[in-house]
Amino acid sequence: MYIILVILLSATLASAQPGKCDQTPPQATILTPSENKGLFKMTIDSKGDDSNIYRPDQTYILILTTSNTTRPFRWFMITVEDPDIDKGAFEFDLRSEDVGSLKTTNRQARYSERCYNSVENTDNSDKYRVEIHWVSPKQYEGKEKVRLRAMIAENGESWYVGENLTIELKKDDQRALDSPPFDPVDPCNLCSEARYEVIFKGRWSRMSHPLHYPSRPDDNSYSHMVGASHAYKYLLWKPGDKASLGLKRLAEDANVTEIEREIIKAMSKENGTRTLIRGKRRRHPHMFEPAHSLFRVDRVHHLFSLVVAMKPSPDWFLGVYNFELCTKEGWLEDYEIPLYPWDAGTMDGVSYESPRSVTQPVDNVERVAVGSFDADSPFYQLNLNDLKAFAKLQVTRLDVYPLVGVDCEGTNEEGPQEEGEKQNAENIAEPLLLESRQYLDQKQCALGKWNEWSPCVPDSGNCGPGTQLRTRNKQRHYNVRALLFNCVEECQL
């Protein structure tokens, strides 16, 4: 049995060779294509966009038609490819190229066994119109240019390629709807630190997202908002990477313990993380109430990332990654972005209430299958542009603290302060490695004095690196604020 399987697999791979696809129909008796003269066409439904560009992670409809009702076609093939393949058939392996994927939506088409990234007719019936769906490449992997190439055949003697049957698209250089406004920079040359507030505002509801909305909405919830301000090289999560254990537990079970532990363990003045971001969990019917948190940034830790799990769902979450706050004009003042679901890649499932099933092997973090062709999906044949945001994230700069005794020449910010202001700035800008705030109401409350530091608790064993904690209370509402520092418990010899 094993020998038969190997032979079958080898035959399949051999029949779909890497390299440029030869679309000559197998039934052709003449091996030279005929001149089309506009009789047969392939068009693309660009949904109002420029017909020469494509947006990543979108679903487009490719349409094959005849302009003469007395001239149907019998056979067809559509191939999606990198235009640079023309440079040489052996320079490319299409199995590793992200040019998107073609999807068959009816019995008129099947996936080709002759060529990669291709579909073809299933029968010899007369055809006047055929629709094939193309899901464009991912935002972070997609080719700058993609070519869609069709072949249409009336019979063995008359078949057509080329003009009117080829579409070349360029990747849209506009940012995705949920992308931060600036790319990450390294280094950040601002001569100050800043304090920010981030607000998560839920928007998921039956009115805005009716398709396959959970049957028991009383169980709907967002997890705690959790994240960190961090350095350029630190990654809390990123599309195309595997989810950490902390992200896995948050996405699957709304459990933030492990991801908070990961953030705290990475705290460092020189790299890693600086501030743990933590906002209140929101459950039905209070999911539209905002969750708030404060955090600090500096010239080392000038980005932030965060995540919020959606429940119920297999392993879906909302969030941002590598959000850059350091700009040429100074610390970003204010920005709001929409949030759409991401798939942690650890559990199978196409809908909110899909049965729990572990993904084997684990996939990379990807956008939830927007434009899915599974009718049970809440994103069935929807594009990101058509989808309403599941939440909004607002980040606002509260304060800027100029650095003391630092040469700020060449920056757009003010230089060192006068001596009388230095002491005040030093007191305000105490380097916090962790600061979180949760609102009991919208009023500011006076804070009590800091309690003493707790003993250093090693991460493992009886000594070595660990953490220590001190707290203070809001005097009116007894709401705790905490500082958490890395520490080292000396080993006893």
Short mmCIF file of C-alpha atoms in Angstrom, two decimals:
data_model
loop_
_atom_site.label_atom_id
_atom_site.label_comp_id
_atom_site.label_asym_id
_atom_site.label_seq_id
_atom_site.Cartn_x
_atom_site.Cartn_y
_atom_site.Cartn_z
CA MET A 1 0.00 0.00 0.00
CA TYR A 2 2.83 2.41 0.85
CA ILE A 3 4.47 1.79 -2.53
CA ILE A 4 1.22 2.59 -4.35
CA LEU A 5 0.80 5.85 -2.40
CA VAL A 6 4.32 6.94 -3.22
CA ILE A 7 3.80 6.22 -6.92
CA LEU A 8 0.53 8.15 -6.98
CA LEU A 9 2.08 11.11 -5.19
CA SER A 10 5.05 11.13 -7.55
CA ALA A 11 2.76 11.03 -10.56
CA THR A 12 0.73 13.98 -9.23
CA LEU A 13 3.83 16.08 -8.60
CA ALA A 14 5.27 15.22 -11.98
CA SER A 15 2.07 16.22 -13.75
CA ALA A 16 2.12 19.69 -12.20
CA GLN A 17 5.66 20.85 -12.87
CA PRO A 18 7.12 24.10 -11.49
CA GLY A 19 7.79 26.76 -14.09
CA LYS A 20 5.64 28.60 -16.58
CA CYS A 21 2.43 26.77 -17.40
CA ASP A 22 1.93 25.59 -20.97
CA GLN A 23 -1.80 26.20 -21.47
CA THR A 24 -2.08 24.39 -24.81
CA PRO A 25 -5.25 22.28 -24.52
CA PRO A 26 -4.59 18.51 -24.53
CA GLN A 27 -7.25 18.12 -27.24
CA ALA A 28 -5.54 20.62 -29.58
CA THR A 29 -4.85 19.35 -33.12
CA ILE A 30 -3.20 22.65 -34.04
CA LEU A 31 -0.48 23.73 -31.61
CA THR A 32 -0.52 27.43 -32.52
CA PRO A 33 -3.21 29.62 -30.88
CA SER A 34 -5.66 31.48 -33.10
CA GLU A 35 -6.07 35.27 -33.18
CA ASN A 36 -8.72 36.28 -30.66
CA LYS A 37 -9.90 39.68 -32.06
CA GLY A 38 -11.82 40.44 -28.87
CA LEU A 39 -14.21 37.52 -29.21
CA PHE A 40 -13.33 35.98 -25.85
CA LYS A 41 -12.41 37.97 -22.75
CA MET A 42 -11.33 37.59 -19.16
CA THR A 43 -12.36 40.44 -16.87
CA ILE A 44 -11.98 40.99 -13.15
CA ASP A 45 -14.57 42.40 -10.78
CA SER A 46 -12.40 44.92 -8.93
CA LYS A 47 -15.21 46.10 -6.64
CA GLY A 48 -14.74 49.71 -7.60
CA ASP A 49 -10.94 49.71 -7.23
CA ASP A 50 -8.48 50.54 -9.97
CA SER A 51 -8.61 47.55 -12.32
CA ASN A 52 -4.79 47.51 -12.51
CA ILE A 53 -4.14 46.95 -8.80
CA TYR A 54 -4.96 44.31 -6.23
CA ARG A 55 -5.47 44.67 -2.49
CA PRO A 56 -3.94 41.92 -0.32
CA ASP A 57 -6.19 39.35 1.37
CA GLN A 58 -9.15 40.11 -0.88
CA THR A 59 -11.40 37.93 -3.02
CA TYR A 60 -11.86 38.86 -6.68
CA ILE A 61 -14.13 37.33 -9.31
CA LEU A 62 -12.54 36.41 -12.66
CA ILE A 63 -15.07 36.20 -15.49
CA LEU A 64 -14.58 34.39 -18.81
CA THR A 65 -17.09 35.36 -21.50
CA THR A 66 -17.81 35.13 -25.20
CA SER A 67 -19.14 38.20 -27.01
CA ASN A 68 -20.96 36.08 -29.61
CA THR A 69 -23.82 33.87 -28.46
CA THR A 70 -23.27 31.61 -31.46
CA ARG A 71 -19.61 31.03 -30.46
CA PRO A 72 -19.51 29.26 -27.08
CA PHE A 73 -16.27 27.78 -25.74
CA ARG A 74 -15.72 24.27 -24.42
CA TRP A 75 -12.38 24.27 -22.64
CA PHE A 76 -10.55 26.82 -20.55
CA MET A 77 -7.67 27.22 -18.15
CA ILE A 78 -6.74 30.08 -15.81
CA THR A 79 -3.28 30.37 -14.26
CA VAL A 80 -2.03 32.89 -11.68
CA GLU A 81 1.72 33.51 -11.73
CA ASP A 82 4.61 35.87 -11.11
CA PRO A 83 5.29 37.83 -14.35
CA ASP A 84 9.02 37.43 -13.72
CA ILE A 85 8.64 33.75 -14.56
CA ASP A 86 9.21 34.83 -18.18
CA LYS A 87 12.87 35.30 -17.28
CA GLY A 88 13.35 31.56 -17.20
CA ALA A 89 11.26 28.52 -16.37
CA PHE A 90 13.90 27.09 -14.05
CA GLU A 91 14.43 30.21 -11.94
CA PHE A 92 11.11 29.86 -10.13
CA ASP A 93 9.36 27.27 -8.08
CA LEU A 94 5.69 28.25 -8.05
CA ARG A 95 5.09 26.12 -4.98
CA SER A 96 6.96 28.73 -2.91
CA GLU A 97 5.57 31.85 -4.58
CA ASP A 98 2.64 33.65 -2.95
CA VAL A 99 0.56 34.79 -5.90
CA GLY A 100 -2.76 34.14 -4.21
CA SER A 101 -5.01 31.17 -4.87
CA LEU A 102 -7.72 30.30 -7.37
CA LYS A 103 -10.97 28.87 -6.02
CA THR A 104 -13.52 26.77 -7.88
CA THR A 105 -17.07 27.68 -6.92
CA ASN A 106 -19.12 25.35 -9.13
CA ARG A 107 -18.91 22.16 -11.16
CA GLN A 108 -17.61 23.93 -14.25
CA ALA A 109 -14.02 24.03 -12.95
CA ARG A 110 -11.49 21.87 -11.14
CA TYR A 111 -7.92 22.30 -10.00
CA SER A 112 -5.48 21.51 -12.76
CA GLU A 113 -3.17 18.53 -12.56
CA ARG A 114 -1.00 19.95 -15.34
CA CYS A 115 0.06 23.24 -13.75
CA TYR A 116 0.43 24.81 -10.33
CA ASN A 117 -1.89 27.67 -9.36
CA SER A 118 -4.27 26.76 -12.18
CA VAL A 119 -7.89 25.71 -12.72
CA GLU A 120 -9.48 24.21 -15.82
CA ASN A 121 -12.78 22.96 -17.21
CA THR A 122 -14.34 19.74 -15.93
CA ASP A 123 -16.33 18.80 -19.05
CA ASN A 124 -16.78 19.49 -22.76
CA SER A 125 -20.12 21.31 -22.57
CA ASP A 126 -20.74 24.63 -24.34
CA LYS A 127 -19.98 27.59 -22.07
CA TYR A 128 -20.87 31.25 -22.42
CA ARG A 129 -19.74 32.54 -19.03
CA VAL A 130 -17.53 31.09 -16.30
CA GLU A 131 -16.70 32.64 -12.93
CA ILE A 132 -13.62 31.73 -10.90
CA HIS A 133 -12.63 33.33 -7.61
CA TRP A 134 -9.10 34.51 -6.90
CA VAL A 135 -7.95 35.24 -3.34
CA SER A 136 -5.12 37.75 -3.58
CA PRO A 137 -1.78 37.27 -1.78
CA LYS A 138 -1.27 38.06 1.89
CA GLN A 139 -0.29 41.56 2.96
CA TYR A 140 3.17 40.60 4.24
CA GLU A 141 4.13 37.93 1.65
CA GLY A 142 2.46 38.89 -1.60
CA LYS A 143 4.29 39.61 -4.83
CA GLU A 144 4.48 43.21 -6.04
CA LYS A 145 3.05 42.06 -9.40
CA VAL A 146 0.76 39.18 -10.27
CA ARG A 147 -0.39 37.93 -13.67
CA LEU A 148 -3.65 36.14 -14.39
CA ARG A 149 -3.51 34.26 -17.69
CA ALA A 150 -6.41 32.47 -19.38
CA MET A 151 -6.81 30.07 -22.28
CA ILE A 152 -10.14 29.54 -24.03
CA ALA A 153 -10.79 26.85 -26.67
CA GLU A 154 -13.74 26.40 -29.01
CA ASN A 155 -12.41 23.11 -30.37
CA GLY A 156 -9.14 21.35 -31.17
CA GLU A 157 -8.33 23.79 -33.97
CA SER A 158 -9.43 27.13 -32.45
CA TRP A 159 -8.00 28.14 -29.08
CA TYR A 160 -6.91 31.50 -27.76
CA VAL A 161 -4.46 33.09 -25.32
CA GLY A 162 -2.84 36.50 -24.89
CA GLU A 163 -4.70 39.70 -25.67
CA ASN A 164 -7.99 40.15 -23.76
CA LEU A 165 -7.21 36.97 -21.82
CA THR A 166 -4.30 38.24 -19.69
CA ILE A 167 -4.51 40.60 -16.70
CA GLU A 168 -1.46 41.96 -14.87
CA LEU A 169 -2.02 43.54 -11.46
CA LYS A 170 0.22 45.58 -9.21
CA LYS A 171 0.00 45.36 -5.44
CA ASP A 172 -1.81 48.31 -3.91
CA ASP A 173 0.72 50.37 -1.96
CA GLN A 174 -1.93 51.78 0.38
CA ARG A 175 -1.84 50.53 3.94
CA ALA A 176 -4.31 47.91 5.08
CA LEU A 177 -7.30 49.33 6.93
CA ASP A 178 -5.98 48.05 10.25
CA SER A 179 -2.32 48.99 9.75
CA PRO A 180 -0.55 51.56 11.98
CA PRO A 181 0.16 54.90 10.28
CA PHE A 182 3.97 54.56 10.35
CA ASP A 183 6.45 51.78 9.68
CA PRO A 184 8.71 50.72 12.58
CA VAL A 185 11.96 52.69 12.80
CA ASP A 186 15.34 51.83 14.29
CA PRO A 187 16.72 53.79 16.01
CA CYS A 188 14.25 56.29 17.48
CA ASN A 189 16.10 59.60 17.84
CA LEU A 190 13.58 61.54 19.92
CA CYS A 191 15.05 63.29 22.94
CA SER A 192 12.20 62.48 25.33
CA GLU A 193 9.88 59.88 26.78
CA ALA A 194 6.10 59.86 26.54
CA ARG A 195 3.05 58.54 28.35
CA TYR A 196 0.06 57.20 26.42
CA GLU A 197 -3.45 55.99 26.98
CA VAL A 198 -4.83 53.22 24.80
CA ILE A 199 -8.59 52.57 24.63
CA PHE A 200 -10.18 49.43 23.19
CA LYS A 201 -13.77 50.02 22.03
CA GLY A 202 -15.74 46.90 21.10
CA ARG A 203 -18.04 46.96 18.06
CA TRP A 204 -19.02 43.29 17.62
CA SER A 205 -22.81 42.86 17.61
CA ARG A 206 -25.66 41.09 15.86
CA MET A 207 -26.51 44.33 14.02
CA SER A 208 -23.02 44.88 12.60
CA HIS A 209 -22.03 41.21 12.06
CA PRO A 210 -25.25 39.24 11.58
CA LEU A 211 -23.94 36.27 9.58
CA HIS A 212 -23.72 33.20 11.82
CA TYR A 213 -23.77 35.38 14.93
CA PRO A 214 -23.35 33.23 18.10
CA SER A 215 -26.55 31.46 19.13
CA ARG A 216 -25.99 32.28 22.81
CA PRO A 217 -24.96 35.94 22.85
CA ASP A 218 -25.00 36.03 26.66
CA ASP A 219 -21.73 34.07 26.46
CA ASN A 220 -20.06 36.62 24.19
CA SER A 221 -17.04 38.45 25.58
CA TYR A 222 -13.69 40.07 24.94
CA SER A 223 -10.74 38.97 27.03
CA HIS A 224 -8.63 41.43 28.98
CA MET A 225 -6.69 43.73 26.70
CA VAL A 226 -3.04 42.76 27.16
CA GLY A 227 0.14 43.96 25.50
CA ALA A 228 3.34 45.91 25.99
CA SER A 229 5.40 48.88 24.94
CA HIS A 230 8.57 47.39 23.56
CA ALA A 231 11.80 47.69 21.60
CA TYR A 232 12.23 47.34 17.84
CA LYS A 233 13.39 43.72 17.89
CA TYR A 234 10.78 42.41 20.33
CA LEU A 235 7.77 40.58 18.92
CA LEU A 236 4.63 39.89 20.91
CA TRP A 237 3.00 38.46 17.80
CA LYS A 238 3.20 38.85 14.05
CA PRO A 239 1.34 37.45 11.02
CA GLY A 240 3.27 34.62 9.44
CA ASP A 241 4.87 33.54 12.74
CA LYS A 242 3.78 30.77 15.10
CA ALA A 243 1.77 31.88 18.15
CA SER A 244 3.60 31.81 21.46
CA LEU A 245 2.22 29.71 24.30
CA GLY A 246 0.84 32.89 25.83
CA LEU A 247 -0.98 33.94 22.65
CA LYS A 248 -2.28 30.38 22.21
CA ARG A 249 -3.85 30.35 25.68
CA LEU A 250 -5.28 33.82 25.27
CA ALA A 251 -6.81 33.09 21.85
CA GLU A 252 -8.21 29.69 22.82
CA ASP A 253 -9.35 30.31 26.40
CA ALA A 254 -9.15 34.09 27.02
CA ASN A 255 -6.47 33.31 29.63
CA VAL A 256 -3.93 36.15 29.92
CA THR A 257 -1.68 34.64 32.61
CA GLU A 258 0.94 33.13 30.32
CA ILE A 259 1.19 36.04 27.87
CA GLU A 260 1.57 38.48 30.76
CA ARG A 261 4.33 36.26 32.15
CA GLU A 262 6.07 36.36 28.76
CA ILE A 263 5.86 40.16 28.66
CA ILE A 264 7.14 40.59 32.21
CA LYS A 265 10.01 38.18 31.65
CA ALA A 266 11.12 40.23 28.62
CA MET A 267 11.28 43.52 30.56
CA SER A 268 14.61 45.29 30.15
CA LYS A 269 15.96 48.83 30.00
CA GLU A 270 18.11 48.00 26.99
CA ASN A 271 15.62 46.03 24.84
CA GLY A 272 12.56 43.79 25.25
CA THR A 273 9.50 45.30 26.93
CA ARG A 274 8.96 48.27 29.21
CA THR A 275 5.30 48.52 30.22
CA LEU A 276 2.67 45.82 30.58
CA ILE A 277 -0.57 47.03 29.00
CA ARG A 278 -3.68 45.62 30.65
CA GLY A 279 -7.31 46.63 30.17
CA LYS A 280 -10.48 45.34 31.77
CA ARG A 281 -12.32 42.33 30.35
CA ARG A 282 -15.71 43.10 28.81
CA ARG A 283 -18.59 40.60 28.72
CA HIS A 284 -22.10 40.72 27.31
CA PRO A 285 -24.05 43.02 27.68
CA HIS A 286 -21.18 45.46 28.44
CA MET A 287 -19.00 44.69 25.42
CA PHE A 288 -19.35 48.23 24.07
CA GLU A 289 -17.85 49.71 27.23
CA PRO A 290 -14.24 50.74 26.60
CA ALA A 291 -11.20 49.11 28.19
CA HIS A 292 -8.37 51.50 29.11
CA SER A 293 -4.70 51.27 29.95
CA LEU A 294 -1.70 53.58 30.35
CA PHE A 295 1.80 52.86 29.15
CA ARG A 296 5.18 54.56 28.75
CA VAL A 297 7.54 54.71 25.78
CA ASP A 298 11.12 55.87 25.35
CA ARG A 299 13.87 55.91 22.73
CA VAL A 300 14.42 52.17 23.20
CA HIS A 301 10.83 51.04 23.77
CA HIS A 302 9.02 53.15 21.18
CA LEU A 303 6.52 50.61 19.78
CA PHE A 304 3.56 48.80 21.29
CA SER A 305 1.61 45.63 20.53
CA LEU A 306 -1.52 44.23 22.13
CA VAL A 307 -4.17 41.51 21.76
CA VAL A 308 -7.77 40.89 22.82
CA ALA A 309 -9.41 37.46 22.43
CA MET A 310 -12.94 37.08 21.04
CA LYS A 311 -15.26 34.56 22.64
CA PRO A 312 -16.82 32.38 21.42
CA SER A 313 -14.36 31.51 18.67
CA PRO A 314 -11.90 28.69 17.95
CA ASP A 315 -8.75 30.81 18.46
CA TRP A 316 -9.54 34.26 17.10
CA PHE A 317 -8.30 37.54 18.47
CA LEU A 318 -8.09 41.25 17.70
CA GLY A 319 -4.97 43.33 18.02
CA VAL A 320 -2.09 45.38 16.64
CA TYR A 321 1.57 44.56 16.33
CA ASN A 322 4.67 46.79 16.06
CA PHE A 323 2.65 50.00 16.30
CA GLU A 324 5.27 52.75 15.90
CA LEU A 325 4.86 55.88 18.03
CA CYS A 326 8.20 57.53 17.21
CA THR A 327 7.89 59.84 14.18
CA LYS A 328 10.08 62.50 12.58
CA GLU A 329 7.77 65.17 14.01
CA GLY A 330 7.84 63.77 17.55
CA TRP A 331 5.75 61.29 19.51
CA LEU A 332 2.51 60.44 17.68
CA GLU A 333 -0.29 62.52 19.17
CA ASP A 334 -3.43 60.52 18.46
CA TYR A 335 -4.63 57.75 16.17
CA GLU A 336 -7.56 55.37 15.83
CA ILE A 337 -7.60 52.18 13.78
CA PRO A 338 -10.27 49.52 13.14
CA LEU A 339 -9.59 45.97 14.29
CA TYR A 340 -10.47 42.76 12.44
CA PRO A 341 -10.08 39.12 13.59
CA TRP A 342 -6.82 37.16 13.42
CA ASP A 343 -6.46 33.39 13.64
CA ALA A 344 -3.82 32.11 16.09
CA GLY A 345 -3.40 28.95 13.98
CA THR A 346 -3.75 26.56 16.93
CA MET A 347 -7.38 25.39 16.62
CA ASP A 348 -9.48 24.39 13.62
CA GLY A 349 -12.87 25.97 13.01
CA VAL A 350 -14.62 28.18 10.47
CA SER A 351 -17.25 29.79 12.68
CA TYR A 352 -17.61 31.30 16.14
CA GLU A 353 -19.12 28.14 17.61
CA SER A 354 -17.16 25.49 15.70
CA PRO A 355 -16.39 22.37 17.78
CA ARG A 356 -12.98 22.48 19.43
CA SER A 357 -10.38 20.67 17.33
CA VAL A 358 -6.62 21.08 17.60
CA THR A 359 -4.82 22.15 14.41
CA GLN A 360 -2.20 19.57 13.40
CA PRO A 361 0.36 20.74 12.56
CA VAL A 362 0.05 24.21 14.08
CA ASP A 363 -0.38 26.96 11.49
CA ASN A 364 1.07 30.45 11.44
CA VAL A 365 -0.89 33.42 12.72
CA GLU A 366 -3.02 34.58 9.80
CA ARG A 367 -5.96 36.84 9.20
CA VAL A 368 -9.20 34.96 9.78
CA ALA A 369 -10.38 33.62 6.43
CA VAL A 370 -12.08 36.77 5.17
CA GLY A 371 -13.60 35.88 1.83
CA SER A 372 -14.02 32.28 2.97
CA PHE A 373 -15.75 29.90 0.59
CA ASP A 374 -17.21 27.90 3.46
CA ALA A 375 -20.89 28.79 3.77
CA ASP A 376 -20.71 28.22 7.55
CA SER A 377 -18.17 31.02 7.96
CA PRO A 378 -19.29 34.45 9.21
CA PHE A 379 -16.94 35.87 6.56
CA TYR A 380 -18.40 33.90 3.65
CA GLN A 381 -17.33 35.65 0.41
CA LEU A 382 -16.75 38.94 2.26
CA ASN A 383 -13.81 41.22 1.55
CA LEU A 384 -12.04 43.13 4.29
CA ASN A 385 -13.28 46.38 2.76
CA ASP A 386 -16.87 45.11 3.07
CA LEU A 387 -16.46 43.97 6.68
CA LYS A 388 -17.35 46.24 9.58
CA ALA A 389 -14.74 46.59 12.30
CA PHE A 390 -15.04 44.31 15.33
CA ALA A 391 -13.47 47.01 17.50
CA LYS A 392 -11.72 50.37 17.35
CA LEU A 393 -8.40 51.09 19.04
CA GLN A 394 -7.63 54.65 20.11
CA VAL A 395 -4.13 55.64 21.23
CA THR A 396 -3.60 59.13 22.68
CA ARG A 397 -0.47 60.86 23.90
CA LEU A 398 -0.91 62.28 27.39
CA ASP A 399 2.49 63.67 28.35
CA VAL A 400 5.99 64.17 26.98
CA TYR A 401 9.00 64.19 29.33
CA PRO A 402 12.19 65.73 27.84
CA LEU A 403 15.31 63.80 28.75
CA VAL A 404 17.63 65.49 31.22
CA GLY A 405 21.31 65.98 30.43
CA VAL A 406 21.04 64.53 26.92
CA ASP A 407 22.34 66.28 23.79
CA CYS A 408 19.22 66.78 21.65
CA GLU A 409 20.91 68.54 18.76
CA GLY A 410 19.50 67.45 15.42
CA THR A 411 16.05 66.51 16.77
CA ASN A 412 12.77 68.37 16.41
CA GLU A 413 12.29 68.51 20.16
CA GLU A 414 13.36 70.94 22.83
CA GLY A 415 16.78 70.50 24.42
CA PRO A 416 17.69 70.01 28.10
CA GLN A 417 15.61 71.99 30.57
CA GLU A 418 16.71 74.64 32.99
CA GLU A 419 18.08 73.43 36.30
CA GLY A 420 14.90 74.37 38.18
CA GLU A 421 12.81 72.19 35.85
CA LYS A 422 15.19 69.23 35.87
CA GLN A 423 14.31 68.05 39.35
CA ASN A 424 10.60 68.13 38.56
CA ALA A 425 11.11 66.21 35.29
CA GLU A 426 13.22 63.59 37.05
CA ASN A 427 10.47 63.01 39.60
CA ILE A 428 7.74 62.73 36.96
CA ALA A 429 9.76 60.51 34.65
CA GLU A 430 10.49 57.72 37.13
CA PRO A 431 11.34 54.77 34.83
CA LEU A 432 8.36 52.45 35.14
CA LEU A 433 8.69 48.92 33.86
CA LEU A 434 5.05 48.20 34.46
CA GLU A 435 2.14 50.54 35.01
CA SER A 436 -1.52 49.67 34.50
CA ARG A 437 -4.77 51.45 35.18
CA GLN A 438 -8.34 50.19 35.29
CA TYR A 439 -11.30 52.56 35.45
CA LEU A 440 -14.02 52.13 38.05
CA ASP A 441 -15.57 55.34 36.78
CA GLN A 442 -14.53 58.23 34.56
CA LYS A 443 -13.24 60.40 37.45
CA GLN A 444 -9.62 60.76 38.49
CA CYS A 445 -8.99 59.62 42.08
CA ALA A 446 -6.19 60.51 44.48
CA LEU A 447 -3.59 57.80 45.07
CA GLY A 448 -2.14 56.66 48.35
CA LYS A 449 1.53 56.06 49.12
CA TRP A 450 3.49 53.17 47.68
CA ASN A 451 3.73 50.12 49.92
CA GLU A 452 7.04 48.39 50.51
CA TRP A 453 8.56 46.12 47.86
CA SER A 454 7.66 42.47 48.14
CA PRO A 455 10.46 39.87 48.38
CA CYS A 456 12.06 38.87 45.09
CA VAL A 457 10.26 35.77 43.76
CA PRO A 458 12.51 33.71 41.42
CA ASP A 459 11.01 32.59 38.12
CA SER A 460 12.07 29.04 38.96
CA GLY A 461 13.82 27.35 41.88
CA ASN A 462 15.02 29.14 44.97
CA CYS A 463 17.29 31.74 43.40
CA GLY A 464 18.10 33.56 40.19
CA PRO A 465 16.10 36.03 38.02
CA GLY A 466 12.59 36.82 39.21
CA THR A 467 10.17 39.66 39.97
CA GLN A 468 9.16 41.83 42.90
CA LEU A 469 6.02 43.90 43.37
CA ARG A 470 4.81 46.98 45.22
CA THR A 471 1.34 48.52 45.14
CA ARG A 472 -0.64 51.59 46.08
CA ASN A 473 -4.38 52.20 46.30
CA LYS A 474 -6.80 54.76 44.99
CA GLN A 475 -7.96 56.42 48.18
CA ARG A 476 -11.64 56.56 47.27
CA HIS A 477 -12.13 53.28 45.41
CA TYR A 478 -9.34 51.00 46.65
CA ASN A 479 -8.27 50.23 43.09
CA VAL A 480 -4.72 48.92 42.99
CA ARG A 481 -1.92 50.31 40.83
CA ALA A 482 1.25 48.28 40.67
CA LEU A 483 4.91 48.48 39.76
CA LEU A 484 6.68 45.28 38.81
CA PHE A 485 10.46 45.09 38.36
CA ASN A 486 12.86 42.43 37.28
CA CYS A 487 15.13 41.34 40.11
CA VAL A 488 17.68 38.69 41.02
CA GLU A 489 17.60 36.59 44.18
CA GLU A 490 21.17 35.81 45.20
CA CYS A 491 22.01 32.13 45.45
CA GLN A 492 23.32 30.91 48.77
CA LEU A 493 26.64 29.12 48.47
#
